Tab-separated table of C-alpha atoms and ligand atoms in Angstrom:
chain	number	residue	atom	x	y	z
A	1	UNK	CA	45.566	14.887	178.809
A	2	UNK	CA	45.665	13.409	182.327
A	3	UNK	CA	43.921	15.520	184.956
A	4	UNK	CA	46.476	14.418	187.555
A	5	UNK	CA	49.686	16.441	187.771
A	6	UNK	CA	53.053	14.689	187.882
A	7	UNK	CA	53.641	16.206	191.330
A	8	UNK	CA	50.336	14.852	192.682
A	9	UNK	CA	50.965	11.356	191.312
A	10	UNK	CA	54.478	11.314	192.776
A	11	UNK	CA	53.314	12.546	196.168
A	12	UNK	CA	50.613	9.865	196.313
A	13	UNK	CA	53.021	7.109	195.249
A	14	UNK	CA	55.736	8.210	197.671
A	15	UNK	CA	53.158	8.436	200.463
A	16	UNK	CA	52.640	4.691	200.115
A	17	UNK	CA	56.321	3.791	200.575
A	18	UNK	CA	56.726	2.128	203.981
A	19	UNK	CA	60.475	2.705	204.502
A	20	UNK	CA	61.010	6.259	205.859
A	21	UNK	CA	64.594	6.480	204.531
A	22	UNK	CA	63.502	5.457	201.045
A	23	UNK	CA	60.598	7.909	201.229
A	24	UNK	CA	63.056	10.720	202.030
A	25	UNK	CA	65.324	9.790	199.112
A	26	UNK	CA	62.320	9.768	196.784
A	27	UNK	CA	61.099	13.116	198.104
A	28	UNK	CA	64.577	14.530	197.479
A	29	UNK	CA	64.293	13.822	193.739
A	30	UNK	CA	60.646	14.857	193.332
A	31	UNK	CA	61.644	18.211	191.841
A	32	UNK	CA	63.793	16.477	189.235
A	33	UNK	CA	61.052	13.975	188.365
A	34	UNK	CA	58.464	16.758	187.998
A	35	UNK	CA	60.890	18.650	185.720
A	36	UNK	CA	61.434	15.450	183.685
A	37	UNK	CA	57.644	15.083	183.319
A	38	UNK	CA	57.329	18.707	182.144
A	39	UNK	CA	60.155	18.099	179.668
A	40	UNK	CA	58.358	14.966	178.383
A	41	UNK	CA	55.154	16.968	177.921
A	42	UNK	CA	56.979	19.729	176.013
A	43	UNK	CA	58.755	17.260	173.717
A	44	UNK	CA	55.557	15.249	173.112
A	45	UNK	CA	53.773	18.405	171.924
A	46	UNK	CA	56.371	18.862	169.164
A	47	UNK	CA	56.618	15.140	168.265
A	48	UNK	CA	60.150	14.985	169.672
A	49	UNK	CA	60.001	12.260	172.329
A	50	UNK	CA	63.110	10.740	170.761
A	51	UNK	CA	64.976	13.599	172.470
A	52	UNK	CA	64.022	12.371	175.942
A	53	UNK	CA	67.275	11.406	177.647
A	54	UNK	CA	67.482	7.925	179.203
A	55	UNK	CA	68.110	7.893	182.933
A	56	UNK	CA	69.595	4.723	184.491
A	57	UNK	CA	68.853	6.162	187.933
A	58	UNK	CA	68.127	9.528	189.517
A	59	UNK	CA	70.703	10.634	192.103
A	60	UNK	CA	70.556	8.158	195.005
A	61	UNK	CA	67.413	6.397	193.741
A	62	UNK	CA	67.908	3.291	191.599
A	63	UNK	CA	66.031	2.165	188.524
A	64	UNK	CA	64.453	-0.768	190.379
A	65	UNK	CA	63.203	1.546	193.128
A	66	UNK	CA	61.586	3.816	190.536
A	67	UNK	CA	60.066	0.825	188.725
A	68	UNK	CA	58.743	-0.450	192.063
A	69	UNK	CA	57.134	2.926	192.681
A	70	UNK	CA	54.894	2.077	189.725
A	71	UNK	CA	54.417	-1.664	190.311
A	72	UNK	CA	53.848	-1.436	194.077
A	73	UNK	CA	52.081	1.927	194.416
A	74	UNK	CA	50.181	2.353	191.127
A	75	UNK	CA	49.397	-0.932	189.382
A	76	UNK	CA	49.123	-3.125	192.504
A	77	UNK	CA	45.493	-3.351	193.628
A	78	UNK	CA	46.447	-2.246	197.156
A	79	UNK	CA	48.835	0.521	196.010
A	80	UNK	CA	48.524	4.044	197.404
A	81	UNK	CA	48.008	5.447	193.887
A	82	UNK	CA	45.788	2.653	192.544
A	83	UNK	CA	42.927	5.156	192.276
A	84	UNK	CA	45.052	7.300	189.939
A	85	UNK	CA	45.958	4.192	187.920
A	86	UNK	CA	42.272	3.393	187.495
A	87	UNK	CA	41.374	6.979	186.586
A	88	UNK	CA	44.088	7.142	183.912
A	89	UNK	CA	43.149	3.703	182.544
A	90	UNK	CA	39.442	4.572	182.469
A	91	UNK	CA	40.019	7.901	180.677
A	92	UNK	CA	39.981	6.304	177.200
A	93	UNK	CA	36.728	7.340	175.464
A	94	UNK	CA	34.224	4.435	175.423
A	95	UNK	CA	36.922	2.176	176.893
A	96	UNK	CA	38.437	1.732	173.421
A	97	UNK	CA	42.175	1.169	173.223
A	98	UNK	CA	43.762	4.388	171.816
A	99	UNK	CA	46.653	2.389	170.327
A	100	UNK	CA	44.650	0.111	167.998
A	101	UNK	CA	41.148	1.615	168.211
A	102	UNK	CA	39.632	-1.882	168.404
A	103	UNK	CA	40.352	-3.598	171.707
A	104	UNK	CA	38.870	-2.809	175.104
A	105	UNK	CA	41.214	-1.079	177.554
A	106	UNK	CA	42.340	-3.360	180.387
A	107	UNK	CA	45.688	-1.939	181.534
A	108	UNK	CA	47.951	1.103	181.610
A	109	UNK	CA	51.042	0.900	179.443
A	110	UNK	CA	54.273	2.932	179.562
A	111	UNK	CA	54.773	4.731	176.259
A	112	UNK	CA	58.494	5.062	176.990
A	113	UNK	CA	59.331	1.853	178.910
A	114	UNK	CA	60.057	2.243	182.598
A	115	UNK	CA	63.116	-0.023	182.346
A	116	UNK	CA	64.835	2.526	180.118
A	117	UNK	CA	63.187	5.653	181.453
A	118	UNK	CA	62.682	4.921	185.164
A	119	UNK	CA	62.394	8.643	185.880
A	120	UNK	CA	59.097	8.500	183.934
A	121	UNK	CA	57.766	5.350	185.643
A	122	UNK	CA	54.842	7.189	187.294
A	123	UNK	CA	54.726	10.221	184.964
A	124	UNK	CA	51.027	10.513	184.021
A	125	UNK	CA	51.885	11.784	180.513
A	126	UNK	CA	53.811	8.568	179.852
A	127	UNK	CA	50.970	6.233	180.900
A	128	UNK	CA	48.621	5.184	178.123
A	129	UNK	CA	45.470	3.052	178.386
A	130	UNK	CA	45.902	-0.138	176.347
A	131	UNK	CA	44.098	-3.367	175.512
A	132	UNK	CA	45.617	-6.763	176.322
A	133	UNK	CA	46.666	-7.276	172.718
A	134	UNK	CA	48.559	-3.984	172.451
A	135	UNK	CA	50.085	-4.483	175.894
A	136	UNK	CA	51.359	-7.938	174.905
A	137	UNK	CA	52.000	-7.770	171.172
A	138	UNK	CA	52.298	-4.147	170.135
A	139	UNK	CA	55.467	-3.746	172.193
A	140	UNK	CA	58.016	-5.015	169.656
A	141	UNK	CA	56.454	-2.864	166.958
A	142	UNK	CA	56.463	0.181	169.170
A	143	UNK	CA	60.043	-0.499	170.253
A	144	UNK	CA	60.976	-0.774	166.596
A	145	UNK	CA	59.351	2.567	165.928
A	146	UNK	CA	61.235	4.109	168.831
A	147	UNK	CA	64.622	2.817	167.749
A	148	UNK	CA	63.898	4.116	164.259
A	149	UNK	CA	64.218	7.734	165.455
B	201	LIG	ZN1	44.883	-2.052	171.460
């Protein structure tokens, strides 16, 4: 399990947003996003992630803004939460990809895709270390598994 709480990751990501008005709108939905992360964790523990409800946006914050919170503040090398990205990515034992057990971890991958679940774009429970192969080629398979539920 990630050592970083959903609230800490959100606060760090939001802290890196330059636009004060956007920062305020993101802070206004932090409680909802933390609750969504807790709900994800609960459902994951009982193998019921298929019950996670898709969110096209969260109140006044759009999907693209929530996706950008990840791409600009976590995965970008100069992002405010890049340190958290690295810590989560490096948490895989021996650097082995937990998805295939063969490849070497190079990236973080969204278990539930951020395009469909933007409210989970920076949820630490939803971010899984992955190798290049799984990041590139395991997606269709995993999407197929998801739509099977
Ligand atoms: Zn892999």
